[in-house]
Amino acid sequence: MLFTLLLQTILYAQNTPTVIELFTSQGCSSCPPADALLEEIKSTYGENVITLSYHVDYWDYIGWKDPFATKGFTQKQYTYAEKFRSRSVYTPQAVINGRSHYTGSDRTTIYNVLNSKNSISQPIALTISEAKQNGNTVSVDYKIATTNTANELTFVVTINEKVTQVKRGENRNRTLKNTHIVVAEQTLHRYATNGQILLQLPDWIQPTDQLSIVAYATKSNVGIIDAVTASL
């Protein structure tokens, strides 16, 4: 209990949230512990950590097609592999602030990273002024203080939680719970200090699904330099 409170106190001192991107798959037997750890971290740190779960599709061939996986998320992981000069990709992989990566189920290491200095050195005062859903389209109005720092702005829609009965593959006959699942994403390479972006949701989204918006700014050769989240 004391250890957890100490971690919370140190992380709460930061001015901006830490962003954890977990690359995972329902077809990977090593991934459920990482999925559970991601949920634990969010429960422990609340708004001080933004958790994103990206489901990749290269495990689908084993026999279970992950309903949340896309080729785009797989490509995103390969882009990180190039940045980190890795020869291959793997799951579960946790990328923290777009700067470093770790085995997604390595609880001790990830908590140590969260306990270290992760403050943003060049925030751009990124804010979400309004977010609306109209059918399968989500509109997000944003504002920033300057366009001179970040190279990209990325906008994400997540589902808070989904439970799946897996019938085949490495996790066959298991009930898996996934949280903070990315279901839509778009990146702007050119942008103004205020604007609007539209994101398209997949057709299987249900009215009861709890959705959130995440926006983060990235600077080349640095990583994520600012991030914000809002409920939809």
mmCIF file of C-alpha atoms in Angstrom, residues 1 12 24 28 50 59 65 76 86 118 124 135 143-144 159 173 195 199 214 224:
data_model
loop_
_atom_site.group_PDB
_atom_site.id
_atom_site.type_symbol
_atom_site.label_atom_id
_atom_site.label_comp_id
_atom_site.label_asym_id
_atom_site.label_seq_id
_atom_site.Cartn_x
_atom_site.Cartn_y
_atom_site.Cartn_z
ATOM 1 C CA MET A 1 0.000 0.000 0.000
ATOM 2 C CA TYR A 12 0.862 13.319 -9.613
ATOM 3 C CA THR A 24 -1.597 -6.488 -28.012
ATOM 4 C CA CYS A 28 -1.495 -13.969 -28.303
ATOM 5 C CA ILE A 50 -3.398 7.866 -20.580
ATOM 6 C CA TRP A 59 -1.776 -13.086 -34.815
ATOM 7 C CA LYS A 65 -9.468 -13.032 -35.708
ATOM 8 C CA LYS A 76 1.941 1.878 -36.381
ATOM 9 C CA SER A 86 14.232 -3.048 -33.788
ATOM 10 C CA ASN A 118 8.465 11.546 -17.529
ATOM 11 C CA ILE A 124 1.964 23.142 -26.509
ATOM 12 C CA GLY A 135 -23.819 8.220 -35.764
ATOM 13 C CA LYS A 143 -6.760 24.239 -29.654
ATOM 14 C CA ILE A 144 -3.010 24.579 -29.134
ATOM 15 C CA ILE A 159 -13.763 2.150 -25.967
ATOM 16 C CA ASN A 173 -12.060 -21.017 -24.365
ATOM 17 C CA GLY A 195 -9.367 23.346 -35.818
ATOM 18 C CA LEU A 199 -13.003 10.357 -37.053
ATOM 19 C CA VAL A 214 -7.426 11.194 -26.703
ATOM 20 C CA ILE A 224 4.989 12.621 -27.242
#
